Coordinates of C-alpha atoms in Angstrom, one line a residue:
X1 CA 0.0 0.0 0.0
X2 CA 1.3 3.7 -1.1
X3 CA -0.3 6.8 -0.6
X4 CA 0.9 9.5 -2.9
X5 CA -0.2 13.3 -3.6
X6 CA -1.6 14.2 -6.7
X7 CA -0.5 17.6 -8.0
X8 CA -1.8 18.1 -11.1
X9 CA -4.5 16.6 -13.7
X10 CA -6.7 15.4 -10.7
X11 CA -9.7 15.4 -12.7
X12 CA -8.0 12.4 -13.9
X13 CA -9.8 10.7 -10.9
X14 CA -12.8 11.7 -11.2
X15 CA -14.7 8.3 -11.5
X16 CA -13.0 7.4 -8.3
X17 CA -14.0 11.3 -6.8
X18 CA -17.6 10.6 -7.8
X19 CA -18.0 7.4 -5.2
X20 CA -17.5 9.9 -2.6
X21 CA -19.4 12.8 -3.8
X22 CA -21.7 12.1 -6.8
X23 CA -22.3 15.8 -8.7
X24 CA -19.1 16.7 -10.6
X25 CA -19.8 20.2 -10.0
X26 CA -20.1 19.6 -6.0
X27 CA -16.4 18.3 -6.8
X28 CA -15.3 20.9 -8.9
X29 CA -16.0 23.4 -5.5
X30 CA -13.1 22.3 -3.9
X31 CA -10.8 19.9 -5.9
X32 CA -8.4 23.1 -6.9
X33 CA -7.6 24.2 -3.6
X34 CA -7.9 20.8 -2.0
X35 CA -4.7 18.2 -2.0
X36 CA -5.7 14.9 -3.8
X37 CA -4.3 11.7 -2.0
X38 CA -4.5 8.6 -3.8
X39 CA -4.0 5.1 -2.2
X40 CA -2.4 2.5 -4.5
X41 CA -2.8 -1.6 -3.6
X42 CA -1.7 -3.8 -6.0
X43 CA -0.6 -1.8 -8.3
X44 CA -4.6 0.0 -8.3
X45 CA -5.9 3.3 -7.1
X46 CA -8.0 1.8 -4.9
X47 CA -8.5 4.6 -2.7
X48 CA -8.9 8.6 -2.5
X49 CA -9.4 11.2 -0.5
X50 CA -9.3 15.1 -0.9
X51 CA -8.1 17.8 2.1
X52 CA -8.4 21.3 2.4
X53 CA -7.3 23.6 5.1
X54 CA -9.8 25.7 7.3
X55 CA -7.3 27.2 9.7
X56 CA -5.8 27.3 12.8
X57 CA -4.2 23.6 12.5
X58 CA -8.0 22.6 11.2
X59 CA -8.1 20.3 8.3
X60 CA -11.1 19.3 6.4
X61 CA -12.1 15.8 4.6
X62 CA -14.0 17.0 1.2
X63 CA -14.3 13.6 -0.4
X64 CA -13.1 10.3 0.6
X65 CA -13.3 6.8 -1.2
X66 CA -12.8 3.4 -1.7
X67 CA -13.5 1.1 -4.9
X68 CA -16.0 -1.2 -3.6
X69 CA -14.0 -4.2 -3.8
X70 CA -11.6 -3.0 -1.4
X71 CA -13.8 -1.7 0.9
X72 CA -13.7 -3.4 4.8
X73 CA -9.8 -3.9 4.1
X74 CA -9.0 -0.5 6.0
X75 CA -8.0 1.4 3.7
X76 CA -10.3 4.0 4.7
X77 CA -8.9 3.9 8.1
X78 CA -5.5 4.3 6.5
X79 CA -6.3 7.6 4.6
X80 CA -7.5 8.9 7.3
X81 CA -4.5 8.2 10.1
X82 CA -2.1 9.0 7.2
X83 CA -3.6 12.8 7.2
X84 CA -3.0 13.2 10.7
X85 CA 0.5 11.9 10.3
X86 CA 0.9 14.1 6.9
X87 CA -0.4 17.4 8.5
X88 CA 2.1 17.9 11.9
X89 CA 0.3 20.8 12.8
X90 CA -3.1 19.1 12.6
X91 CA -5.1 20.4 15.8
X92 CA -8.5 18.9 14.7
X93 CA -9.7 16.9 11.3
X94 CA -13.5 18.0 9.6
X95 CA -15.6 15.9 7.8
X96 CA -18.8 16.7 6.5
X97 CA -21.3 13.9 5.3
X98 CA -24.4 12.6 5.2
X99 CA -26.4 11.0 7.7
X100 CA -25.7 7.0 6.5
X101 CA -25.7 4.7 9.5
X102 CA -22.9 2.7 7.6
X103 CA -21.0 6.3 6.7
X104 CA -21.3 7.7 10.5
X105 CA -20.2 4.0 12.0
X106 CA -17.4 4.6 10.0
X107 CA -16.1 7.9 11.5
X108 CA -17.2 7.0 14.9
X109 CA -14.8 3.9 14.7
X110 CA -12.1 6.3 13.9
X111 CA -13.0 8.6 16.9
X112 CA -15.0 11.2 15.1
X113 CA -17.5 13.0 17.5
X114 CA -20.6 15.3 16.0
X115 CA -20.5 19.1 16.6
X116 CA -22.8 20.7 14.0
X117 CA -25.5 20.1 11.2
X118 CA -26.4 22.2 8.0
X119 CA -30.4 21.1 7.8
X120 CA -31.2 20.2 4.1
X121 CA -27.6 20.6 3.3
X122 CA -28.0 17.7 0.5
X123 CA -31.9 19.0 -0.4
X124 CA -30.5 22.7 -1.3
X125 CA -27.4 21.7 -2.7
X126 CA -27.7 18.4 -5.1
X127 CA -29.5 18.7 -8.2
X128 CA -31.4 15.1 -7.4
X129 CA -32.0 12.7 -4.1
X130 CA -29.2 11.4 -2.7
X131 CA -29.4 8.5 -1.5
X132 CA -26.7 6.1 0.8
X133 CA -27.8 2.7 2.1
X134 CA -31.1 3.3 1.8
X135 CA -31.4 6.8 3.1
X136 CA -32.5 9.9 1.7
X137 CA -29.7 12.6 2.7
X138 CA -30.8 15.6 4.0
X139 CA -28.9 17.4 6.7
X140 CA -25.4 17.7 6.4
X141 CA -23.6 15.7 9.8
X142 CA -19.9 17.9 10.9
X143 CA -17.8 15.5 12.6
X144 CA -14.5 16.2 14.0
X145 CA -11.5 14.2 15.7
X146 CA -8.4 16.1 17.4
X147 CA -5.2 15.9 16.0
X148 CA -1.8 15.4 17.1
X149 CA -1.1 19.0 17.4
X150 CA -4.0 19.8 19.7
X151 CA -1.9 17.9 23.4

């Protein structure tokens, strides 16, 4: 497994950017300014995930992803510890998603804790339903987990 930063071109990815966030032009809000990681296995980008800085040591996960066949192998898990490794100043880690039992197990596992909602986030902002195991998205769920930095 290799993680590497993608500099340039990233709309290269975009099939793999769309499994985390499924309107291009959602995508195309923050893909310039954000830092494209890719995780290779095998030889296949089997993984990605895109960061962008808030402030202050805060770091924010715009879109994260995993081809579906090497999903449950933790390489989720690995993008994410490899951020707080990659960003030394990292006092706190952002994500913002929807309200998918699966999706919010997910960040809970990794010690993400809820602190804010934007109500109808996905209503107001998607151009059709969104839907993720079954549920309709509707309010966008802000989790965070403290970094390294913040002891």
């Amino acid at each position: 497994m290799v993680i590497r930063q993608i500099y340039s071109h990233k709309k290269a990815y975009l099939d793999l950017l769309l499994l985390g966030d499924e309107q291009e032009d959602m995508i195309d809000r923050y893909l310039d300014q954000g830092e494209l990681f890719v995780l290779e296995a095998n030889g296949t980008e089997a993984a990605e995930c895109v960061v962008t800085q808030v402030g202050g040591g805060i770091y924010e996960i715009k879109n994260i992803a995993v081809l579906p066949p090497y999903q449950r192998r933790g390489f989720g898990r690995a993008l994410v510890d490899f951020l707080t490794r990659h960003y030394p100043d990292c006092t706190a880690l952002w994500v913002g998603t929807g309200e998918s039992p699966a999706t919010l197990d997910f960040y809970h596992a990794l010690g993400f804790q809820e602190f804010r909602r934007v109500k109808d986030f996905f209503l107001q902002n998607y151009d059709h339903p969104i839907f993720e195991g079954g549920v309709q998205l509707k309010d966008m769920v802000y989790l965070k987990r403290e970094g390294p930095a913040s002891s």
